[in-house]
Amino acid sequence: ASQHRLWPEIDRISMEQLRYARLGVGEGGWQLFAEDGEMKMYKREEEVNGMVVDPLKACHVVRGVTGHEMCHYFFSPDVRMDWETTVEQMTVIETIADDTLVFLQVHKRIWPASQRDSLFWSHMRQVPDHNDRDGHDIWIVCNHSTENPGFPSNNGKCVRVSLTVCLVCQTFIDPPKEGVPITRDDITCKITYCSVVNPGGWAPASVLRAVYKREYPKFLKRFTAYVIDQCKDKPIMF
Ligand SMILES: CC(C)(C)c1cc(CCc2ccccn2)cc(-c2ccc(S(=O)(=O)CCO)cc2)c1
């Protein structure tokens, strides 16, 4: 992947998003808008040219799965439609590397706004996390809009959204007694999901904010439940 024309951008934005995800929500005007057990969802109300682009940051703690497993299922095109309910169609239009793909997605229409599509690169990587006392690796998937002349945004049918999303996962293991193998009961995964979706064209602010408030908590709960269910009878992917 390192010789691909997009690689410098992919590398830079992935690392920027990792830093952004690890910033706390204490400063920067984040407001808690949804809570469900360990899941806390924050947003900032921001508009760009009158369009709602509210950044979202969700923090969650999931027991019994590793960060590698969470990122594997989030990244994998093969299982995307099993958990992703906001999408009507998904195509991989370019394989840059086995950990870097370009997706074209048609999203379900949010009435009365017109239907949207998104075209983005998606990159997964493991980041050694030395400065964390538990010394556990961090896994990240970063999705960021990109252009492709073969798939112009002015295709007439959909409005092209621009998005930047990252899923940052850190695994914590409560070591069992000496010589006892680690089971899923000893594993906890701390995840931070950040997203900024620019609708790319007019959409009613009140409708969007209501949809985001309802859909994002559902989206994250559904995804995490999916990963737990997929992993429960499989060997642990550290
Ligand atoms: C419904 C709602 C949850 C708010 C929503 C609306 C839209 C765009 C559709 C849209 C936006 C604005 C106006 C009209 N339609 C996109 C998404 C979205 C995009 C990307 C990702 S991802 O995390 O990268 C996983 C790959 O799919 C998840 C969700 C969500």
Coordinates of N, CA and C and ligand atoms in Angstrom, one line a residue:
A1 N 0.9 -1.2 0.0 CA 0.0 0.0 0.0 C 0.9 1.3 0.0
S2 N 2.1 1.1 0.5 CA 2.9 2.3 0.7 C 3.2 3.1 -0.6
Q3 N 3.1 2.4 -1.7 CA 3.5 3.2 -2.9 C 2.2 3.7 -3.6
H4 N 1.0 3.5 -3.1 CA -0.2 4.0 -3.7 C -0.3 5.5 -3.5
R5 N -0.9 6.2 -4.5 CA -0.9 7.7 -4.5 C -1.7 8.2 -3.3
L6 N -2.6 7.4 -2.8 CA -3.4 7.9 -1.6 C -2.7 7.6 -0.3
W7 N -1.5 6.9 -0.3 CA -1.0 6.4 0.9 C -0.6 7.6 1.9
P8 N 0.1 8.6 1.4 CA 0.4 9.7 2.4 C -0.8 10.3 3.1
E9 N -1.9 10.5 2.3 CA -3.2 11.0 3.0 C -3.7 9.9 3.9
I10 N -3.8 8.7 3.5 CA -4.3 7.6 4.4 C -3.5 7.5 5.7
D11 N -2.2 7.6 5.6 CA -1.4 7.5 6.8 C -1.6 8.7 7.7
R12 N -1.6 9.9 7.1 CA -1.8 11.2 7.9 C -3.1 11.2 8.6
I13 N -4.2 11.0 7.8 CA -5.5 11.1 8.4 C -5.8 10.0 9.4
S14 N -5.3 8.8 9.2 CA -5.5 7.7 10.2 C -4.9 8.1 11.5
M15 N -3.7 8.7 11.5 CA -3.0 9.0 12.7 C -3.6 10.2 13.4
E16 N -4.1 11.2 12.5 CA -4.8 12.4 13.1 C -6.1 11.9 13.8
Q17 N -6.8 11.0 13.2 CA -8.1 10.5 13.8 C -7.8 9.7 15.0
L18 N -6.7 9.0 15.1 CA -6.3 8.3 16.3 C -6.1 9.3 17.5
R19 N -5.4 10.4 17.2 CA -5.2 11.4 18.2 C -6.5 12.1 18.6
Y20 N -7.3 12.3 17.6 CA -8.6 13.0 17.9 C -9.5 12.1 18.7
A21 N -9.5 10.9 18.4 CA -10.4 9.9 19.2 C -9.9 9.8 20.6
R22 N -8.6 10.0 20.9 CA -8.1 9.8 22.2 C -8.2 11.1 23.1
L23 N -8.6 12.2 22.4 CA -8.8 13.4 23.2 C -10.1 13.2 24.1
G24 N -10.0 13.6 25.3 CA -11.2 13.4 26.1 C -12.4 14.3 25.6
V25 N -13.5 14.1 26.3 CA -14.7 14.9 25.9 C -14.9 16.0 27.0
G26 N -13.9 16.2 27.8 CA -14.0 17.2 28.8 C -14.0 18.6 28.2
E27 N -13.2 18.8 27.1 CA -13.1 20.1 26.6 C -13.6 20.0 25.1
G28 N -13.9 21.2 24.6 CA -14.3 21.2 23.1 C -15.8 21.2 22.9
G29 N -16.6 21.5 23.9 CA -18.0 21.7 23.7 C -18.8 20.4 23.4
W30 N -18.3 19.3 23.8 CA -19.1 18.0 23.6 C -20.3 18.0 24.5
Q31 N -21.4 17.6 24.0 CA -22.6 17.4 24.9 C -23.1 16.0 24.8
L32 N -23.3 15.4 26.0 CA -23.7 14.0 26.1 C -25.2 14.0 25.6
F33 N -25.5 13.2 24.6 CA -26.9 13.2 24.1 C -27.5 11.8 24.2
A34 N -26.7 10.8 24.5 CA -27.4 9.4 24.6 C -26.5 8.6 25.5
E35 N -27.1 7.8 26.4 CA -26.4 6.9 27.3 C -27.1 5.6 27.3
D36 N -26.4 4.5 27.3 CA -27.0 3.2 27.4 C -26.0 2.2 28.0
G37 N -26.1 2.0 29.3 CA -25.1 1.2 30.0 C -23.7 1.9 29.9
E38 N -22.8 1.1 29.3 CA -21.4 1.7 29.2 C -21.3 2.6 28.0
M39 N -22.3 2.7 27.1 CA -22.2 3.5 25.9 C -22.6 4.9 26.2
K40 N -21.7 5.9 25.9 CA -22.0 7.3 26.0 C -21.7 7.9 24.7
M41 N -22.7 8.7 24.2 CA -22.6 9.4 22.9 C -22.6 10.9 23.1
Y42 N -21.6 11.5 22.5 CA -21.5 12.9 22.6 C -21.6 13.5 21.2
K43 N -22.0 14.8 21.1 CA -22.0 15.5 19.8 C -21.7 16.9 20.1
R44 N -21.2 17.6 19.0 CA -21.1 19.0 19.0 C -22.0 19.5 17.9
E45 N -22.7 20.6 18.1 CA -23.6 21.1 17.1 C -22.8 22.1 16.2
E46 N -22.6 21.6 15.0 CA -21.8 22.5 14.0 C -22.5 22.5 12.7
E47 N -22.5 23.7 12.0 CA -23.1 23.8 10.7 C -22.0 24.3 9.8
V48 N -22.0 23.8 8.5 CA -21.1 24.3 7.5 C -22.0 24.8 6.3
N49 N -21.9 26.0 6.0 CA -22.8 26.6 4.9 C -24.2 26.2 5.2
G50 N -24.7 26.3 6.5 CA -26.1 26.0 6.8 C -26.4 24.5 6.8
M51 N -25.4 23.7 6.6 CA -25.7 22.2 6.7 C -25.2 21.7 8.0
V52 N -26.0 20.8 8.6 CA -25.6 20.2 9.9 C -24.5 19.2 9.6
V53 N -23.4 19.4 10.3 CA -22.3 18.4 10.2 C -21.9 17.9 11.6
D54 N -22.8 18.0 12.6 CA -22.5 17.7 14.0 C -21.5 16.5 14.2
P55 N -20.3 16.9 14.6 CA -19.3 15.8 14.9 C -19.9 14.9 16.1
L56 N -19.6 13.6 16.0 CA -20.1 12.7 17.0 C -19.0 11.9 17.6
K57 N -19.0 11.7 18.9 CA -18.0 10.8 19.5 C -18.7 9.9 20.5
A58 N -18.5 8.6 20.3 CA -19.1 7.6 21.1 C -18.1 6.8 21.9
C59 N -18.3 6.6 23.2 CA -17.3 5.8 23.9 C -18.1 4.6 24.5
H60 N -17.5 3.5 24.4 CA -18.2 2.3 24.8 C -17.2 1.2 25.4
V61 N -17.7 0.4 26.2 CA -16.8 -0.7 26.8 C -17.5 -2.0 26.5
V62 N -16.8 -2.9 25.8 CA -17.5 -4.1 25.3 C -16.7 -5.3 25.9
R63 N -17.4 -6.2 26.6 CA -16.7 -7.3 27.3 C -16.7 -8.5 26.3
G64 N -15.6 -9.3 26.4 CA -15.6 -10.6 25.7 C -15.1 -10.5 24.2
V65 N -14.7 -9.3 23.7 CA -14.1 -9.3 22.4 C -12.9 -8.4 22.4
T66 N -12.0 -8.6 21.5 CA -10.7 -7.8 21.4 C -10.9 -6.7 20.4
G67 N -10.0 -5.7 20.5 CA -10.0 -4.6 19.6 C -9.8 -5.0 18.2
H68 N -8.9 -6.0 18.0 CA -8.7 -6.6 16.7 C -10.0 -7.1 16.1
E69 N -10.7 -7.9 16.9 CA -12.0 -8.4 16.4 C -13.0 -7.3 16.0
M70 N -13.1 -6.3 16.9 CA -14.1 -5.2 16.6 C -13.7 -4.6 15.2
C71 N -12.4 -4.3 15.1 CA -12.0 -3.6 13.8 C -12.1 -4.5 12.6
H72 N -11.8 -5.8 12.8 CA -11.9 -6.8 11.7 C -13.3 -6.8 11.2
Y73 N -14.3 -6.8 12.0 CA -15.7 -6.9 11.5 C -16.2 -5.5 11.0
F74 N -15.7 -4.5 11.6 CA -16.1 -3.1 11.1 C -15.5 -2.9 9.7
F75 N -14.3 -3.4 9.5 CA -13.6 -3.1 8.2 C -14.1 -4.1 7.1
S76 N -14.5 -5.3 7.5 CA -14.7 -6.3 6.4 C -15.9 -6.1 5.6
P77 N -15.7 -6.0 4.2 CA -16.9 -5.8 3.3 C -17.8 -7.0 3.3
D78 N -17.3 -8.2 3.6 CA -18.1 -9.4 3.5 C -19.3 -9.4 4.4
V79 N -19.1 -8.7 5.6 CA -20.1 -8.8 6.6 C -20.9 -7.5 6.8
R80 N -20.5 -6.5 6.0 CA -21.0 -5.1 6.2 C -22.5 -5.1 6.3
M81 N -23.1 -5.7 5.3 CA -24.6 -5.6 5.3 C -25.3 -6.4 6.4
D82 N -24.5 -7.3 7.1 CA -25.1 -8.0 8.2 C -25.4 -7.0 9.4
W83 N -24.7 -6.0 9.5 CA -24.9 -5.1 10.7 C -25.2 -3.7 10.4
E84 N -24.9 -3.2 9.1 CA -25.0 -1.8 8.8 C -26.4 -1.5 8.2
T85 N -27.3 -1.0 9.0 CA -28.7 -0.8 8.5 C -28.9 0.5 7.8
T86 N -27.8 1.4 7.8 CA -28.1 2.7 7.1 C -27.7 2.7 5.6
V87 N -27.3 1.5 5.2 CA -26.8 1.4 3.8 C -27.7 0.5 3.0
E88 N -27.9 0.9 1.8 CA -28.8 0.1 0.8 C -27.9 -0.8 -0.1
Q89 N -26.8 -0.2 -0.5 CA -25.9 -0.9 -1.4 C -24.4 -0.6 -1.0
M90 N -23.6 -1.6 -1.1 CA -22.1 -1.4 -0.8 C -21.3 -2.1 -1.9
T91 N -20.3 -1.4 -2.4 CA -19.4 -2.0 -3.4 C -18.0 -1.6 -3.0
V92 N -17.1 -2.6 -3.1 CA -15.6 -2.3 -3.0 C -15.2 -1.9 -4.4
I93 N -14.8 -0.6 -4.6 CA -14.4 -0.2 -6.0 C -12.9 -0.3 -6.2
E94 N -12.1 -0.4 -5.1 CA -10.7 -0.5 -5.3 C -10.1 -1.2 -4.1
T95 N -9.2 -2.1 -4.4 CA -8.4 -2.8 -3.3 C -7.0 -2.3 -3.3
I96 N -6.7 -1.4 -2.4 CA -5.4 -0.8 -2.4 C -4.4 -1.7 -1.7
A97 N -4.9 -2.4 -0.7 CA -4.1 -3.4 0.0 C -5.1 -4.3 0.8
D98 N -4.5 -5.4 1.5 CA -5.5 -6.2 2.2 C -6.1 -5.5 3.4
D99 N -5.4 -4.4 3.8 CA -6.0 -3.6 4.9 C -6.5 -2.2 4.5
T100 N -6.6 -2.0 3.2 CA -7.0 -0.7 2.7 C -7.9 -0.9 1.4
L101 N -9.2 -0.5 1.6 CA -10.1 -0.6 0.5 C -10.8 0.7 0.2
V102 N -11.4 0.8 -1.0 CA -12.2 2.0 -1.3 C -13.7 1.5 -1.5
F103 N -14.6 2.1 -0.7 CA -16.0 1.7 -0.8 C -16.8 2.7 -1.5
L104 N -17.9 2.3 -2.2 CA -19.0 3.1 -2.6 C -20.2 2.6 -2.0
Q105 N -20.9 3.5 -1.2 CA -22.1 3.0 -0.5 C -23.3 4.0 -0.8
V106 N -24.4 3.4 -1.1 CA -25.7 4.1 -1.2 C -26.4 4.0 0.1
H107 N -26.7 5.1 0.7 CA -27.3 5.1 2.1 C -28.9 5.1 1.9
K108 N -29.5 4.6 2.9 CA -31.0 4.7 2.9 C -31.4 6.1 3.0
R109 N -32.4 6.4 2.2 CA -32.9 7.8 2.2 C -33.4 8.3 3.5
I110 N -33.1 9.5 3.9 CA -33.6 10.1 5.1 C -34.6 11.2 4.6
W111 N -35.9 10.8 4.6 CA -37.0 11.7 4.1 C -36.9 12.9 5.0
P112 N -37.2 14.1 4.4 CA -37.5 14.5 3.0 C -36.2 14.8 2.2
A113 N -35.0 14.6 2.9 CA -33.8 14.8 2.1 C -33.7 13.9 1.0
S114 N -32.9 14.2 -0.1 CA -32.7 13.3 -1.2 C -31.7 12.2 -0.7
Q115 N -31.6 11.1 -1.5 CA -30.8 10.0 -1.1 C -29.3 10.4 -1.2
R116 N -28.5 9.8 -0.4 CA -27.1 10.1 -0.3 C -26.3 8.9 -0.7
D117 N -25.1 9.1 -1.3 CA -24.1 8.0 -1.4 C -22.8 8.5 -0.8
S118 N -21.9 7.6 -0.5 CA -20.6 8.0 0.0 C -19.5 7.1 -0.7
L119 N -18.4 7.8 -0.9 CA -17.2 7.1 -1.5 C -16.0 7.4 -0.6
F120 N -15.5 6.3 0.0 CA -14.4 6.6 0.9 C -13.4 5.4 1.0
W121 N -12.1 5.8 1.3 CA -11.2 4.8 1.6 C -11.3 4.3 3.0
S122 N -11.0 3.1 3.3 CA -11.1 2.5 4.6 C -9.8 1.7 4.9
H123 N -9.2 2.1 6.0 CA -7.9 1.6 6.4 C -7.9 1.0 7.8
M124 N -7.4 -0.2 7.9 CA -7.3 -0.8 9.3 C -5.8 -1.0 9.6
R125 N -5.5 -0.7 10.9 CA -4.1 -0.9 11.3 C -4.0 -1.1 12.8
Q126 N -2.9 -1.8 13.2 CA -2.6 -1.9 14.6 C -1.6 -0.9 15.0
V127 N -1.8 -0.2 16.1 CA -0.9 0.8 16.5 C -0.3 0.4 17.8
P128 N 1.0 0.1 17.9 CA 1.6 -0.2 19.2 C 1.4 0.9 20.2
D129 N 0.9 0.6 21.4 CA 0.5 1.7 22.3 C 1.4 1.7 23.5
H130 N 2.6 2.3 23.3 CA 3.7 2.1 24.4 C 3.4 2.9 25.6
N131 N 2.7 4.1 25.4 CA 2.6 5.0 26.5 C 1.4 4.6 27.5
D132 N 0.8 3.5 27.2 CA -0.3 3.1 28.1 C 0.2 2.1 29.1
R133 N -0.1 2.3 30.3 CA 0.6 1.4 31.4 C 0.3 0.0 31.1
D134 N -1.0 -0.3 30.6 CA -1.3 -1.7 30.4 C -0.5 -2.3 29.1
G135 N 0.1 -1.4 28.4 CA 0.8 -1.8 27.2 C 0.1 -2.6 26.2
H136 N -1.3 -2.4 26.1 CA -2.0 -3.1 25.1 C -2.1 -2.4 23.7
D137 N -2.0 -3.2 22.6 CA -2.0 -2.5 21.3 C -3.4 -1.9 21.1
I138 N -3.4 -1.0 20.2 CA -4.6 -0.3 19.8 C -4.9 -0.7 18.3
W139 N -6.1 -1.0 18.0 CA -6.5 -1.2 16.6 C -7.4 -0.1 16.2
I140 N -7.2 0.4 14.9 CA -8.0 1.4 14.4 C -8.5 1.1 13.0
V141 N -9.8 1.5 12.7 CA -10.2 1.6 11.3 C -10.6 3.0 11.0
C142 N -10.1 3.6 10.0 CA -10.4 5.0 9.6 C -11.1 5.0 8.2
N143 N -12.2 5.6 8.1 CA -12.9 5.8 6.8 C -12.9 7.3 6.5
H144 N -12.5 7.6 5.2 CA -12.4 9.0 4.9 C -12.8 9.2 3.4
S145 N -13.7 10.1 3.1 CA -14.1 10.3 1.8 C -13.0 10.6 0.8
T146 N -13.1 10.1 -0.4 CA -12.2 10.3 -1.4 C -12.9 10.4 -2.8
E147 N -12.2 10.9 -3.8 CA -12.8 11.0 -5.1 C -12.3 9.9 -6.0
N148 N -13.1 9.6 -7.0 CA -12.7 8.6 -8.0 C -13.3 8.9 -9.3
P149 N -12.6 9.3 -10.4 CA -13.1 9.7 -11.6 C -14.2 8.8 -12.2
G150 N -14.0 7.5 -11.9 CA -15.0 6.5 -12.4 C -16.3 6.6 -11.7
F151 N -16.4 7.3 -10.6 CA -17.6 7.4 -9.8 C -17.9 8.8 -9.4
P152 N -18.2 9.7 -10.4 CA -18.3 11.1 -10.1 C -19.5 11.4 -9.1
S153 N -19.3 12.5 -8.3 CA -20.3 12.8 -7.3 C -21.6 13.3 -7.9
N154 N -21.4 13.9 -9.1 CA -22.6 14.5 -9.7 C -23.3 13.5 -10.6
N155 N -23.5 12.3 -10.1 CA -24.1 11.2 -10.9 C -25.6 11.4 -11.0
G156 N -26.1 12.5 -10.5 CA -27.5 12.8 -10.8 C -28.5 12.1 -9.8
K157 N -28.2 10.8 -9.5 CA -29.1 10.1 -8.6 C -29.0 10.5 -7.1
C158 N -27.8 10.4 -6.6 CA -27.6 10.6 -5.1 C -26.7 11.9 -4.9
V159 N -26.9 12.5 -3.8 CA -26.1 13.6 -3.3 C -24.9 12.9 -2.6
R160 N -23.7 13.3 -2.9 CA -22.5 12.7 -2.3 C -22.2 13.3 -1.0
V161 N -22.2 12.5 0.1 CA -21.8 13.0 1.4 C -20.3 13.0 1.5
S162 N -19.8 13.8 2.4 CA -18.3 13.6 2.7 C -18.3 13.2 4.2
L163 N -17.5 12.2 4.5 CA -17.4 11.7 5.9 C -16.0 11.4 6.3
T164 N -15.8 11.5 7.6 CA -14.6 11.0 8.2 C -15.0 10.2 9.5
V165 N -14.7 9.0 9.5 CA -15.1 8.1 10.6 C -13.9 7.4 11.1
C166 N -13.8 7.2 12.5 CA -12.8 6.3 13.0 C -13.3 5.4 14.1
L167 N -12.9 4.2 14.1 CA -13.2 3.3 15.2 C -11.8 2.9 15.9
V168 N -11.6 3.4 17.1 CA -10.4 3.1 17.8 C -10.7 2.2 19.0
C169 N -10.0 1.0 19.0 CA -10.3 0.0 20.0 C -9.0 -0.4 20.8
Q170 N -9.1 -0.4 22.1 CA -8.0 -0.9 22.9 C -8.5 -2.1 23.8
T171 N -7.7 -3.1 23.8 CA -8.0 -4.4 24.5 C -7.4 -4.4 25.9
F172 N -8.1 -4.8 26.9 CA -7.6 -5.0 28.2 C -7.8 -6.4 28.6
I173 N -6.8 -7.0 29.2 CA -6.9 -8.4 29.6 C -6.7 -8.5 31.1
D174 N -7.6 -9.1 31.8 CA -7.4 -9.4 33.3 C -6.7 -10.7 33.3
P175 N -5.4 -10.7 33.5 CA -4.6 -12.0 33.4 C -5.2 -13.1 34.4
P176 N -5.6 -14.2 33.9 CA -6.0 -15.3 34.8 C -4.8 -15.8 35.5
K177 N -5.0 -16.8 36.4 CA -3.9 -17.3 37.2 C -2.8 -17.9 36.3
E178 N -1.6 -17.9 36.8 CA -0.4 -18.4 36.1 C -0.7 -19.7 35.4
G179 N -0.5 -19.8 34.1 CA -0.6 -21.0 33.4 C -2.1 -21.3 32.9
V180 N -3.0 -20.5 33.4 CA -4.4 -20.7 33.0 C -4.7 -19.9 31.7
P181 N -5.2 -20.6 30.6 CA -5.4 -19.9 29.4 C -6.4 -18.7 29.5
I182 N -6.2 -17.7 28.7 CA -7.1 -16.5 28.7 C -8.4 -16.9 28.1
T183 N -9.5 -16.6 28.7 CA -10.8 -16.8 28.0 C -11.5 -15.5 27.8
R184 N -12.6 -15.5 27.1 CA -13.3 -14.2 26.7 C -13.8 -13.5 27.9
D185 N -13.9 -14.2 29.0 CA -14.4 -13.6 30.3 C -13.3 -12.7 30.8
D186 N -12.0 -12.8 30.3 CA -10.9 -12.0 30.9 C -10.6 -10.8 30.0
I187 N -11.4 -10.7 28.9 CA -11.2 -9.6 27.9 C -12.2 -8.5 28.0
T188 N -11.7 -7.3 27.9 CA -12.5 -6.1 27.7 C -12.0 -5.2 26.6
C189 N -12.9 -4.6 25.9 CA -12.4 -3.7 24.8 C -13.1 -2.3 25.0
K190 N -12.2 -1.3 25.0 CA -12.6 0.1 25.1 C -12.7 0.7 23.7
I191 N -13.9 1.1 23.3 CA -13.9 1.6 21.9 C -14.3 3.1 21.9
T192 N -13.7 3.8 21.0 CA -14.2 5.2 20.7 C -14.5 5.2 19.2
Y193 N -15.7 5.7 18.9 CA -16.2 5.8 17.5 C -16.4 7.3 17.3
C194 N -15.7 7.8 16.3 CA -15.9 9.2 15.9 C -16.4 9.4 14.5
S195 N -17.3 10.3 14.3 CA -17.8 10.4 12.9 C -18.2 11.9 12.6
V196 N -17.9 12.4 11.4 CA -18.4 13.6 10.9 C -18.9 13.4 9.6
V197 N -20.2 13.6 9.4 CA -20.8 13.3 8.1 C -21.4 14.7 7.5
N198 N -20.8 15.2 6.5 CA -21.3 16.4 5.8 C -22.3 16.0 4.8
P199 N -23.6 16.3 4.9 CA -24.6 15.8 4.0 C -24.4 16.1 2.6
G200 N -23.5 17.1 2.3 CA -23.1 17.4 0.9 C -24.1 18.2 0.1
G201 N -25.2 18.5 0.8 CA -26.3 19.3 0.1 C -27.3 19.6 1.2
W202 N -28.3 20.4 0.8 CA -29.3 20.8 1.8 C -30.0 19.6 2.4
A203 N -30.2 19.6 3.7 CA -31.0 18.6 4.4 C -31.5 19.4 5.7
P204 N -32.8 19.2 6.0 CA -33.3 20.0 7.1 C -32.6 19.7 8.5
A205 N -32.1 20.7 9.1 CA -31.3 20.5 10.3 C -32.1 19.7 11.4
S206 N -33.4 20.1 11.6 CA -34.2 19.5 12.6 C -34.3 18.0 12.3
V207 N -34.6 17.7 11.1 CA -34.8 16.2 10.7 C -33.4 15.5 10.9
L208 N -32.3 16.1 10.4 CA -31.0 15.4 10.6 C -30.7 15.1 12.0
R209 N -30.9 16.2 12.9 CA -30.5 16.0 14.3 C -31.4 15.0 14.9
A210 N -32.7 14.9 14.6 CA -33.5 13.9 15.1 C -33.1 12.5 14.7
V211 N -32.7 12.4 13.4 CA -32.3 11.1 12.9 C -31.0 10.6 13.5
Y212 N -30.1 11.6 13.6 CA -28.8 11.2 14.2 C -29.0 10.8 15.7
K213 N -29.9 11.5 16.4 CA -30.1 11.2 17.8 C -30.6 9.8 18.0
R214 N -31.5 9.4 17.0 CA -32.1 8.1 17.1 C -31.2 7.0 16.5
E215 N -30.6 7.3 15.4 CA -29.9 6.2 14.6 C -28.5 5.9 15.1
Y216 N -27.8 6.9 15.6 CA -26.4 6.5 16.0 C -26.3 5.6 17.2
P217 N -27.1 5.8 18.2 CA -27.1 4.8 19.3 C -27.5 3.4 18.9
K218 N -28.5 3.3 18.0 CA -28.9 2.0 17.5 C -27.8 1.4 16.7
F219 N -27.1 2.2 15.9 CA -26.1 1.8 15.0 C -25.0 1.1 15.8
L220 N -24.5 1.8 16.8 CA -23.4 1.3 17.6 C -23.8 0.1 18.4
K221 N -25.0 0.1 19.0 CA -25.4 -1.1 19.8 C -25.5 -2.3 18.9
R222 N -26.1 -2.1 17.7 CA -26.3 -3.2 16.8 C -24.9 -3.8 16.4
F223 N -24.0 -2.9 16.1 CA -22.7 -3.3 15.6 C -22.0 -4.1 16.7
T224 N -21.9 -3.6 17.9 CA -21.2 -4.3 19.0 C -21.9 -5.6 19.3
A225 N -23.2 -5.6 19.3 CA -23.9 -6.9 19.6 C -23.6 -7.9 18.5
Y226 N -23.4 -7.5 17.3 CA -23.1 -8.3 16.1 C -21.7 -9.0 16.3
V227 N -20.7 -8.1 16.7 CA -19.4 -8.7 16.9 C -19.3 -9.7 18.1
I228 N -20.0 -9.4 19.2 CA -20.0 -10.3 20.3 C -20.6 -11.6 19.8
D229 N -21.7 -11.6 19.1 CA -22.3 -12.8 18.6 C -21.5 -13.6 17.6
Q230 N -20.8 -12.9 16.7 CA -19.9 -13.5 15.8 C -18.7 -14.2 16.4
C231 N -18.2 -13.6 17.6 CA -17.0 -14.1 18.2 C -17.2 -15.1 19.2
K232 N -18.4 -15.2 19.8 CA -18.6 -16.0 21.0 C -18.1 -17.4 20.9
D233 N -18.3 -18.1 19.7 CA -17.8 -19.5 19.7 C -16.5 -19.6 18.9
K234 N -15.8 -18.5 18.6 CA -14.6 -18.6 17.8 C -13.4 -18.4 18.8
P235 N -12.2 -18.9 18.3 CA -11.0 -18.6 19.1 C -10.7 -17.1 19.1
I236 N -10.1 -16.6 20.2 CA -9.9 -15.2 20.4 C -8.9 -14.7 19.3
M237 N -9.2 -13.6 18.6 CA -8.3 -13.0 17.7 C -7.6 -11.8 18.4
F238 N -6.4 -12.0 18.9 CA -5.7 -11.0 19.7 C -5.2 -9.9 18.7
Ligands
LIG1 C1 -28.7 7.5 9.3 C2 -27.4 8.0 9.9 C3 -26.9 7.2 11.0 C4 -27.5 9.4 10.4 C5 -26.3 8.0 8.8 C6 -26.5 8.8 7.6 C7 -25.6 8.8 6.6 C8 -25.7 9.5 5.4 C9 -27.0 9.6 4.9 C10 -27.6 11.0 5.0 C11 -26.9 12.0 5.7 C12 -27.5 13.2 5.7 C13 -28.7 13.4 5.0 C14 -29.3 12.4 4.4 N1 -28.7 11.2 4.4 C15 -24.4 8.0 6.8 C16 -24.2 7.3 7.9 C17 -23.0 6.5 8.1 C18 -21.9 6.7 7.3 C19 -20.7 5.9 7.5 C20 -20.7 5.0 8.5 S1 -19.3 4.1 8.8 O1 -19.1 4.1 10.3 O2 -18.2 4.6 8.0 C21 -19.6 2.4 8.4 C22 -19.7 2.2 7.0 O3 -21.0 2.3 6.6 C23 -21.8 4.9 9.3 C24 -22.9 5.6 9.1 C25 -25.2 7.3 8.9

